[in-house]
Short mmCIF file of C-alpha atoms in Angstrom, two decimals:
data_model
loop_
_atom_site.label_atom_id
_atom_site.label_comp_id
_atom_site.label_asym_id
_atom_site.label_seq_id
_atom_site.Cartn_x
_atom_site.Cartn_y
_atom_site.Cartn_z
CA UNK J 79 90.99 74.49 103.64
CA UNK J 80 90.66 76.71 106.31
CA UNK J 81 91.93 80.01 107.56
CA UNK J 82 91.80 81.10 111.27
CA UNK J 83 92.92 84.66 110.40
CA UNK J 84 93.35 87.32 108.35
CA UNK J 85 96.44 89.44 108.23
CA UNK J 86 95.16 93.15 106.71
CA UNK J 87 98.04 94.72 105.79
CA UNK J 88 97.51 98.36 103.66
CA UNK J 89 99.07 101.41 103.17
CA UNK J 90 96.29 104.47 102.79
CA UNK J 91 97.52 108.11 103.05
CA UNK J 92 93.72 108.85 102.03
CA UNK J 93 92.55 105.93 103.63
CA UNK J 94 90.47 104.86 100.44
CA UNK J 95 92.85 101.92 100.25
CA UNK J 96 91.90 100.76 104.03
CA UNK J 97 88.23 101.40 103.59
CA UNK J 98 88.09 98.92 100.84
CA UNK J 99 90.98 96.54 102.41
CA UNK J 100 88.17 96.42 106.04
CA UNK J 101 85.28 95.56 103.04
CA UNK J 102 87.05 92.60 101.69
CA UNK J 103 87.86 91.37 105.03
CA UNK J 104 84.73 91.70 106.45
CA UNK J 105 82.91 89.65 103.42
CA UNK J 106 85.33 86.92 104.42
CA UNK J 107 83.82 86.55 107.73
CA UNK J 108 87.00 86.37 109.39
CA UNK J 109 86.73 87.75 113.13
CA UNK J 110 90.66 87.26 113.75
CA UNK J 111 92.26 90.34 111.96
CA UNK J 112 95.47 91.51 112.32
CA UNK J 113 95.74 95.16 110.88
CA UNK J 114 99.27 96.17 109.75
CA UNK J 115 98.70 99.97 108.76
CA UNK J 116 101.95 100.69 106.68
CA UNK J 117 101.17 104.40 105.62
CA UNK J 118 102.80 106.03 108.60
CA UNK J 119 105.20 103.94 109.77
CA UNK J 120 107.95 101.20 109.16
CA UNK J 121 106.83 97.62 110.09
CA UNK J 122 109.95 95.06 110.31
CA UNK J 123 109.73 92.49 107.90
CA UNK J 124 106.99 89.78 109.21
CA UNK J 125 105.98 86.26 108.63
CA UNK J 126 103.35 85.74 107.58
CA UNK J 127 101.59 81.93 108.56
CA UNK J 128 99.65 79.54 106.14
CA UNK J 129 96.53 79.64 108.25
CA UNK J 130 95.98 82.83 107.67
CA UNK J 131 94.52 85.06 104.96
CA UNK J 132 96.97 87.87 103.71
CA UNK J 133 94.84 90.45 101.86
CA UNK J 134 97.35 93.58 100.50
CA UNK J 135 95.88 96.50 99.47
CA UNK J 136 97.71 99.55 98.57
CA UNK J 137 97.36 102.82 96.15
CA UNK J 138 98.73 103.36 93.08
CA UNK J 139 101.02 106.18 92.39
CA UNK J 140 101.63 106.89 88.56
CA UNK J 141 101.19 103.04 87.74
CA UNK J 142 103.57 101.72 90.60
CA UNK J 143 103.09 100.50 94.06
CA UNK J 144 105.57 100.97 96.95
CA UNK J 145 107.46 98.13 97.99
CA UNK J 146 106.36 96.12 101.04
CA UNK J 147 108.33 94.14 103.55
CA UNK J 148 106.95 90.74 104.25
CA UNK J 149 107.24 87.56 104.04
CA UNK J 150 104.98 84.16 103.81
CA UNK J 151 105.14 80.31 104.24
CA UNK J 152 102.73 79.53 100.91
CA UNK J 153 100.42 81.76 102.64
CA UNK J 154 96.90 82.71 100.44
CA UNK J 155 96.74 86.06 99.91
CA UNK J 156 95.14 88.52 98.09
CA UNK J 157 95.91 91.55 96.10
CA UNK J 158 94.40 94.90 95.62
CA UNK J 159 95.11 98.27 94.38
CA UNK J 160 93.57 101.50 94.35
CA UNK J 161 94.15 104.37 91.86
CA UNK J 162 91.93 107.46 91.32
CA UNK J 163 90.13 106.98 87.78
CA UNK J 164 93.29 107.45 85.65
CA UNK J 165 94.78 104.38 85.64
CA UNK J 166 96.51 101.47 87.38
CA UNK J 167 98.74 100.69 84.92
CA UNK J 168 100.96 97.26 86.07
CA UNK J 169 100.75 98.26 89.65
CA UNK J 170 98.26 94.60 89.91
CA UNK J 171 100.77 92.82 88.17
CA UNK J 172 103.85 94.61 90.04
CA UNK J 173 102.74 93.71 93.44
CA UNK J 174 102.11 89.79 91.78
CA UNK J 175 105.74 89.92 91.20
CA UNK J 176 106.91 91.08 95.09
CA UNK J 177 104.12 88.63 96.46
CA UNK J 178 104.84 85.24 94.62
CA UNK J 179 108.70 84.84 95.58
CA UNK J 180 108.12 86.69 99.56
CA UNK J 181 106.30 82.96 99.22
CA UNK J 182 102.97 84.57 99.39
CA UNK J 183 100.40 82.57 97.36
CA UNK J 184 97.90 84.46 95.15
CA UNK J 185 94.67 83.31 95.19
CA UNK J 186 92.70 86.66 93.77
CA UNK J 187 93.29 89.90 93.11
CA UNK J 188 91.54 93.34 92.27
CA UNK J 189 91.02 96.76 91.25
CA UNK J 190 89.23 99.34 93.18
CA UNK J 191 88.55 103.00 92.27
CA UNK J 192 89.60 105.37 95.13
CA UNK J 193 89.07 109.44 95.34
CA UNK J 194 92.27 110.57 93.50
CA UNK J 195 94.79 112.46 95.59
CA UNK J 196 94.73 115.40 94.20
CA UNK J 197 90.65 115.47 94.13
CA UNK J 198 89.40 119.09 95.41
CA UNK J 199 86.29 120.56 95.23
CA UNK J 200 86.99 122.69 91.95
CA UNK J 201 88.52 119.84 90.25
CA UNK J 202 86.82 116.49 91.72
CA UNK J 203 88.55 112.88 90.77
CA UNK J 204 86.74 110.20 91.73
CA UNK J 205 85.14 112.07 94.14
CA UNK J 206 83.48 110.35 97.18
CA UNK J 207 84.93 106.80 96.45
CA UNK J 208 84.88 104.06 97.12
CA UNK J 209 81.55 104.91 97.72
CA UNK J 210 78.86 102.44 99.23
CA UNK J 211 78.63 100.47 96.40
CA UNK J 212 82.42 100.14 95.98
CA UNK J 213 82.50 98.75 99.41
CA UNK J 214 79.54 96.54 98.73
CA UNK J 215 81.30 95.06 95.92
CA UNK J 216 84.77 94.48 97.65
CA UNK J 217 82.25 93.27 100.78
CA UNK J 218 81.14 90.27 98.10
CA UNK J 219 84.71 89.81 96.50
CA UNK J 220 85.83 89.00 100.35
CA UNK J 221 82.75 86.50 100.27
CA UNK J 222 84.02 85.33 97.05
CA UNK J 223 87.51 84.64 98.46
CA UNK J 224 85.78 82.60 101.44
CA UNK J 225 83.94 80.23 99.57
CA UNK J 226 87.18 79.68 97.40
CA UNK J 227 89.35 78.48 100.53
CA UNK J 228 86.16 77.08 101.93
CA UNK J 229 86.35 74.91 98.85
CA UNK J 230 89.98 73.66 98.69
CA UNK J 231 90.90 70.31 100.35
CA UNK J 232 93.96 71.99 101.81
CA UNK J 233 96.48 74.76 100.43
CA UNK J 234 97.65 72.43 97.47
CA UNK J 235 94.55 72.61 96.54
CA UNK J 236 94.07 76.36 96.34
CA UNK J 237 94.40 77.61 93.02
CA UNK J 238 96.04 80.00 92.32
CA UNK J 239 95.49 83.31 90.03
#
């Protein structure tokens, strides 16, 4: 199968979730990105096309993510969310349950370890990541997610997660 484009769509008030959202897109290789920053503003509902990659990354905010507004056309995509070393509770599996009937199709998903929100210097959370090694790591989970769709005969052929 292939994809011509990746749509990166995140929302990052501390902008851990878009540093490891650019990671996993840049181990795919894809040149064609469309960023769809959701943290400051509204975006009207959009479609979302098969040949492209959707990869969603967003915090997590006491085990829940905030809804999104999008749809797909049995597009692959990708899920991903951020907490701060406490816990991510069924954020994962909530954003599984938006994506599947917005007719997004999920062919991996993650969990990445962002610098808390309420992190300061007396009281450090997860201080300092993702660090480089958090972005290496969701650098190869992007490759990863390549070589999958690489390997599918076409989009029925993508498995699913």
């Amino acid at each position: 199968m292939t994809v011509n484009e990746a749509r990166l769509i995140y929302f990052s008030p501390t902008h851990t979730s878009k540093q490891v959202a650019e990671a996993i897109v840049h181990g795919t290789g894809i040149k064609n990105v469309v960023s769809m920053n959701l943290t400051l503003q509204t975006v009207e509902e959009t479609v979302i096309p098969t040949s492209a990659l959707a990869v969603i990354v967003v915090p997590v905010y006491g085990g829940h993510v905030a809804p999104l507004a999008m749809d797909g056309l049995d597009t692959p995509a990708v899920l991903v969310v951020v907490y701060g070393n406490r816990a991510y509770e069924k954020a994962l599996m909530e954003l599984d349950a938006f994506a599947i009937p917005h007719g997004l199709k999920v062919i991996a998903g993650a969990t990445f370890i962002g610098e808390h929100s309420y992190s300061t210097d007396k009281c450090p959370i997860a201080d300092g990541r993702p660090n480089e090694s958090d972005l290496d790591y969701a650098e190869d989970f992007g490759k990863k997610i390549m070589e999958k769709i690489q390997a599918a005969a076409g989009s029925d052929t993508l498995n699913q997660v």
